[in-house]
Structure formats: C-alpha cells, structure tokens
C-alpha cells in the first residue's frame, strides 16, 4: 500500500486568490496524479506530475491555472490560481503502485476547497 | 475516448446482497477497479480484477467480469449499514510513457436500510 497525506485538508478562499495544495507520499513513486471531484460528480484527472519534467495536462486544464511542482519522488504540489467559485471542488493526489501481478492506484484524503 | 457508466443509486436491506454494475467501452483495459468513498472521506481501493480473469472473490466481495460485453459487477454479500457509501468503478490502460491512469464511472450510491 501507499500512505498519502495532503495539506490543507480544507480551505475557504476568496475569489482571485491562489491556493497551493501539498501531497506527500511515504515512499518514492514514479507517477503522481492530481484529480478534481466537483460537487456531485465523479473524479476528473487534471494532470500527471512528472519528476524532472513539466506536468502533463489533460484536455481542459492548463498550466497557468493549475501549476504543478514535482521536486522529488515523494512530493508534489498543485496550485489553483486566480480562483473562482467554479473551482470549488475536492482535489485529490494519487499515486500508482506497481508490483508483481498487480497495479493499483492510491489516493490521498483530498483537499476540500470552497471559493467564495 | 473511454467511457465508464454506472447506475446512480442502489438501495438494499441489511443482510441482503448488493450488486453494483458497471459498463465500459475501452476494450484495451488491463485492470478494472472498485473504489469506495464514504461520506467526507477519500477514495478507498476495495478490489481490482485483471482483464484476463472472469471472477475474483475477496471475503464478502465478488467481482465478475464479462469482457465480451464489457460489463463489470461488484457483489457485496450480507450487506451491512457500514457498507453505505458511493462505489466507483474504474478502468485503466497503459498508454505509452504515461504510467497507469484511471477512468472512473460516475459512482453508485449504495444505501443500506436497517
């Protein structure tokens, strides 16, 4: 398994400000992912955080809005920039753990963001 | 693109079996997962099945995969009130140099009545 922590667990922010979410994993992992879960909806992949190179963003998500850092193999940050109420969501960090005959995804507890 | 679909809601009585269904479109899926999300909590991996398997049993959980029909189901035997949660079906594939990303269904909210 993988133990993943996120900070902050929740925040209330004003429109136009930015929030940086931290994700810490208890062991080194190659791939880290950032998901968003908007109210009443399923998870949507924002981007893949790569160590040593720029993040890979999914359609509809751009680096200027969601800059990501991946300074090492156990840590990543996601910044939600110039926030609007539409950014109110749960943001989840996720990692892949690959082993013999298995391939699992593990998720952090999520950061619940409310933008006023 | 990939598409994963689930029914939105399921209600059962405590002690009965629950069957949550999922259909997917991507025939190249390698692993199929079931996640559980309790209120206010993150996702928990319940179980997974590799695409060359038909069935997997893990205590009260039974996963059935019909690869021909691209249909996945999760059966929970002797459902308890603590099983009330949202259950997400997810599939993964391995695109070139992209690790192992998941496509999720919309989630099925399971309500267990005493």
CSV table of C-alpha atoms in Angstrom, one decimal:
chain,number,residue,atom,x,y,z
A,1,UNK,CA,0.0,0.0,0.0
A,2,UNK,CA,0.9,3.7,0.0
A,3,UNK,CA,0.3,6.3,2.6
A,4,UNK,CA,-0.5,9.7,1.1
A,5,UNK,CA,-1.1,12.9,3.0
A,6,UNK,CA,-2.4,16.2,1.7
A,7,UNK,CA,-2.3,19.7,3.1
A,8,UNK,CA,-4.5,21.6,3.7
A,9,UNK,CA,-7.4,19.2,4.3
A,10,UNK,CA,-9.8,22.0,3.6
A,11,UNK,CA,-9.9,25.7,2.9
A,12,UNK,CA,-12.2,28.6,2.2
A,13,UNK,CA,-10.7,31.1,-0.2
A,14,UNK,CA,-11.7,34.4,-1.7
A,15,UNK,CA,-12.2,34.9,-5.4
A,16,UNK,CA,-9.0,35.9,-7.3
A,17,UNK,CA,-6.6,34.4,-4.8
A,18,UNK,CA,-4.4,31.2,-5.2
A,19,UNK,CA,-4.1,28.1,-3.1
A,20,UNK,CA,-1.2,25.6,-3.1
A,21,UNK,CA,-2.1,22.0,-2.2
A,22,UNK,CA,0.7,19.7,-1.0
A,23,UNK,CA,0.9,16.0,-1.5
A,24,UNK,CA,3.4,13.8,0.4
A,25,UNK,CA,3.8,10.1,-0.2
A,26,UNK,CA,5.5,7.7,2.3
A,27,UNK,CA,7.7,6.2,-0.4
A,28,UNK,CA,9.2,7.0,-3.8
A,29,UNK,CA,6.8,6.8,-6.7
A,30,UNK,CA,7.3,7.5,-10.4
A,31,UNK,CA,3.9,8.8,-11.3
A,32,UNK,CA,1.7,11.1,-9.2
A,33,UNK,CA,-1.6,12.4,-10.4
A,34,UNK,CA,-3.9,15.2,-9.5
A,35,UNK,CA,-7.7,14.7,-9.7
A,36,UNK,CA,-10.6,17.0,-9.1
A,37,UNK,CA,-14.0,16.0,-7.9
A,38,UNK,CA,-16.6,18.7,-8.3
A,39,UNK,CA,-19.8,18.6,-6.2
A,40,UNK,CA,-22.0,15.7,-7.2
A,41,UNK,CA,-19.6,14.5,-9.9
A,42,UNK,CA,-17.0,11.7,-10.4
A,43,UNK,CA,-13.3,12.2,-10.5
A,44,UNK,CA,-11.6,14.1,-13.3
A,45,UNK,CA,-7.9,13.8,-14.0
A,46,UNK,CA,-6.2,17.2,-14.1
A,47,UNK,CA,-2.6,16.3,-14.8
A,48,UNK,CA,0.2,13.9,-14.3
A,49,UNK,CA,3.1,15.2,-12.2
A,50,UNK,CA,6.4,14.0,-13.6
A,51,UNK,CA,9.6,14.3,-11.6
A,52,UNK,CA,12.2,16.2,-13.5
A,53,UNK,CA,9.9,17.5,-16.3
A,54,UNK,CA,6.8,19.5,-16.8
A,55,UNK,CA,3.4,18.1,-15.8
A,56,UNK,CA,1.2,16.6,-18.5
A,57,UNK,CA,-2.2,18.2,-18.5
A,58,UNK,CA,-5.5,16.8,-19.6
A,59,UNK,CA,-7.8,18.5,-22.0
A,60,UNK,CA,-9.5,21.5,-20.4
A,61,UNK,CA,-6.7,22.1,-17.9
A,62,UNK,CA,-3.7,24.4,-18.4
A,63,UNK,CA,-0.5,25.1,-16.6
A,64,UNK,CA,-1.3,28.8,-15.9
A,65,UNK,CA,-4.4,27.8,-14.0
A,66,UNK,CA,-3.1,24.7,-12.3
A,67,UNK,CA,0.7,24.9,-12.0
A,68,UNK,CA,2.3,21.8,-10.6
A,69,UNK,CA,5.6,21.1,-9.0
A,70,UNK,CA,7.3,17.7,-8.5
A,71,UNK,CA,10.6,18.4,-6.9
A,72,UNK,CA,11.3,14.8,-5.9
A,73,UNK,CA,9.8,11.3,-6.0
A,74,UNK,CA,7.8,11.7,-2.8
A,75,UNK,CA,6.3,15.2,-3.0
A,76,UNK,CA,4.1,17.3,-5.4
A,77,UNK,CA,2.1,20.5,-5.2
A,78,UNK,CA,-0.9,21.7,-7.2
A,79,UNK,CA,-1.7,25.4,-7.2
A,80,UNK,CA,-5.2,26.6,-8.0
A,81,UNK,CA,-4.6,30.1,-9.4
A,82,UNK,CA,-6.9,33.1,-9.6
A,83,UNK,CA,-9.7,31.1,-8.1
A,84,UNK,CA,-13.4,31.5,-8.9
A,85,UNK,CA,-16.4,29.8,-7.3
A,86,UNK,CA,-16.3,27.2,-10.1
A,87,UNK,CA,-13.0,25.9,-8.7
A,88,UNK,CA,-14.8,24.7,-5.5
A,89,UNK,CA,-14.1,21.0,-5.5
A,90,UNK,CA,-12.2,18.3,-3.7
A,91,UNK,CA,-8.7,18.0,-5.1
A,92,UNK,CA,-7.1,14.6,-4.8
A,93,UNK,CA,-3.5,13.4,-5.2
A,94,UNK,CA,-3.0,9.9,-6.4
A,95,UNK,CA,-0.1,7.5,-7.0
A,96,UNK,CA,0.4,4.3,-8.8
A,97,UNK,CA,2.0,1.3,-7.1
A,98,UNK,CA,3.1,-1.4,-9.5
A,99,UNK,CA,4.0,-4.9,-8.2
A,100,UNK,CA,4.1,-8.4,-9.4
A,101,UNK,CA,0.7,-9.2,-10.9
A,102,UNK,CA,-0.8,-6.0,-9.5
A,103,UNK,CA,-1.2,-2.4,-10.5
A,104,UNK,CA,-3.1,-0.2,-8.0
A,105,UNK,CA,-4.0,3.4,-7.6
A,106,UNK,CA,-3.9,5.0,-4.1
A,107,UNK,CA,-5.5,8.3,-3.2
A,108,UNK,CA,-4.8,10.9,-0.6
A,109,UNK,CA,-7.6,12.1,1.7
A,110,UNK,CA,-8.4,15.0,-0.6
A,111,UNK,CA,-8.4,18.8,-0.1
A,112,UNK,CA,-11.9,20.3,0.1
A,113,UNK,CA,-11.8,23.8,-1.4
A,114,UNK,CA,-14.6,26.3,-1.2
A,115,UNK,CA,-14.2,29.6,-3.2
A,116,UNK,CA,-16.4,32.5,-2.2
B,1,UNK,CA,-12.4,8.1,-25.8
B,2,UNK,CA,-13.1,5.8,-22.8
B,3,UNK,CA,-16.4,5.8,-21.1
B,4,UNK,CA,-17.4,4.1,-17.9
B,5,UNK,CA,-21.1,4.1,-16.8
B,6,UNK,CA,-22.8,3.1,-13.6
B,7,UNK,CA,-26.3,3.4,-12.3
B,8,UNK,CA,-26.6,6.3,-9.8
B,9,UNK,CA,-28.4,4.7,-6.9
B,10,UNK,CA,-29.0,1.4,-5.2
B,11,UNK,CA,-31.0,0.7,-2.1
B,12,UNK,CA,-30.9,-2.7,-0.2
B,13,UNK,CA,-31.9,-4.0,3.2
B,14,UNK,CA,-29.3,-5.0,5.7
B,15,UNK,CA,-28.4,-8.7,5.3
B,16,UNK,CA,-29.3,-8.8,1.6
B,17,UNK,CA,-26.8,-9.0,-1.2
B,18,UNK,CA,-25.9,-5.8,-3.2
B,19,UNK,CA,-24.9,-5.9,-6.9
B,20,UNK,CA,-23.4,-2.8,-8.4
B,21,UNK,CA,-23.0,-2.9,-12.1
B,22,UNK,CA,-20.6,-1.1,-14.4
B,23,UNK,CA,-20.1,-1.0,-18.2
B,24,UNK,CA,-17.1,0.3,-20.0
B,25,UNK,CA,-16.1,0.9,-23.6
B,26,UNK,CA,-12.3,0.6,-23.8
B,27,UNK,CA,-11.5,-3.0,-24.8
B,28,UNK,CA,-7.8,-2.4,-24.1
B,29,UNK,CA,-8.5,-2.0,-20.4
B,30,UNK,CA,-5.9,-4.0,-18.4
B,31,UNK,CA,-7.2,-3.6,-14.8
B,32,UNK,CA,-10.7,-2.8,-13.5
B,33,UNK,CA,-11.1,-1.5,-10.0
B,34,UNK,CA,-13.8,-0.9,-7.5
B,35,UNK,CA,-13.3,2.1,-5.1
B,36,UNK,CA,-15.4,3.0,-2.1
B,37,UNK,CA,-16.0,6.6,-0.9
B,38,UNK,CA,-17.5,7.1,2.5
B,39,UNK,CA,-19.0,10.5,3.3
B,40,UNK,CA,-16.4,13.1,3.8
B,41,UNK,CA,-13.5,10.7,3.1
B,42,UNK,CA,-11.2,10.0,0.2
B,43,UNK,CA,-11.4,7.0,-2.1
B,44,UNK,CA,-10.5,3.6,-0.8
B,45,UNK,CA,-9.5,0.8,-3.1
B,46,UNK,CA,-11.7,-2.2,-2.5
B,47,UNK,CA,-10.6,-4.7,-5.0
B,48,UNK,CA,-9.5,-5.0,-8.6
B,49,UNK,CA,-9.5,-7.6,-11.3
B,50,UNK,CA,-7.1,-8.2,-14.2
B,51,UNK,CA,-8.8,-8.3,-17.6
B,52,UNK,CA,-7.9,-11.9,-18.2
B,53,UNK,CA,-9.9,-13.0,-15.2
B,54,UNK,CA,-13.7,-13.7,-15.0
B,55,UNK,CA,-14.2,-13.6,-11.3
B,56,UNK,CA,-12.4,-12.6,-8.1
B,57,UNK,CA,-13.7,-13.2,-4.6
B,58,UNK,CA,-12.4,-11.4,-1.5
B,59,UNK,CA,-14.4,-12.2,1.7
B,60,UNK,CA,-17.8,-10.6,1.2
B,61,UNK,CA,-16.9,-9.1,-2.2
B,62,UNK,CA,-17.2,-10.9,-5.5
B,63,UNK,CA,-16.2,-9.2,-8.8
B,64,UNK,CA,-17.5,-10.6,-12.0
B,65,UNK,CA,-16.1,-9.5,-15.4
B,66,UNK,CA,-17.7,-10.2,-18.7
B,67,UNK,CA,-15.1,-9.0,-21.1
B,68,UNK,CA,-17.2,-9.7,-24.2
B,69,UNK,CA,-20.0,-7.5,-23.0
B,70,UNK,CA,-17.6,-5.1,-21.2
B,71,UNK,CA,-19.6,-5.5,-18.1
B,72,UNK,CA,-18.2,-5.5,-14.5
B,73,UNK,CA,-20.1,-6.1,-11.3
B,74,UNK,CA,-19.4,-5.9,-7.6
B,75,UNK,CA,-21.5,-8.2,-5.4
B,76,UNK,CA,-21.4,-7.5,-1.6
B,77,UNK,CA,-22.8,-10.4,0.4
B,78,UNK,CA,-24.6,-9.8,3.7
B,79,UNK,CA,-24.6,-6.0,3.2
B,80,UNK,CA,-24.2,-4.0,6.4
B,81,UNK,CA,-25.1,-0.4,7.2
B,82,UNK,CA,-21.4,0.3,7.2
B,83,UNK,CA,-21.3,-0.5,3.5
B,84,UNK,CA,-23.4,2.6,2.7
B,85,UNK,CA,-21.1,4.7,0.5
B,86,UNK,CA,-20.5,5.6,-3.1
B,87,UNK,CA,-18.9,2.9,-5.1
B,88,UNK,CA,-16.8,3.9,-8.2
B,89,UNK,CA,-15.9,1.5,-11.0
B,90,UNK,CA,-12.7,2.4,-12.8
B,91,UNK,CA,-10.6,1.1,-15.7
B,92,UNK,CA,-7.0,1.5,-16.5
B,93,UNK,CA,-4.9,1.1,-19.5
B,94,UNK,CA,-1.2,1.8,-20.1
B,95,UNK,CA,-0.7,4.4,-22.8
B,96,UNK,CA,2.8,4.8,-24.0
B,97,UNK,CA,5.0,6.5,-21.4
B,98,UNK,CA,2.0,7.6,-19.4
B,99,UNK,CA,2.0,5.3,-16.4
B,100,UNK,CA,-1.3,3.9,-15.4
B,101,UNK,CA,-4.2,6.3,-15.4
B,102,UNK,CA,-7.7,5.6,-14.4
B,103,UNK,CA,-11.1,6.4,-16.0
B,104,UNK,CA,-13.9,6.5,-13.5
B,105,UNK,CA,-17.6,5.9,-13.7
B,106,UNK,CA,-19.9,8.3,-12.1
B,107,UNK,CA,-20.3,6.3,-8.9
B,108,UNK,CA,-23.2,4.3,-7.5
B,109,UNK,CA,-24.6,5.5,-4.1
B,110,UNK,CA,-25.4,2.4,-2.1
B,111,UNK,CA,-27.9,2.9,0.8
B,112,UNK,CA,-28.4,0.1,3.2
B,113,UNK,CA,-31.6,0.2,5.3
B,114,UNK,CA,-31.7,-1.5,8.7
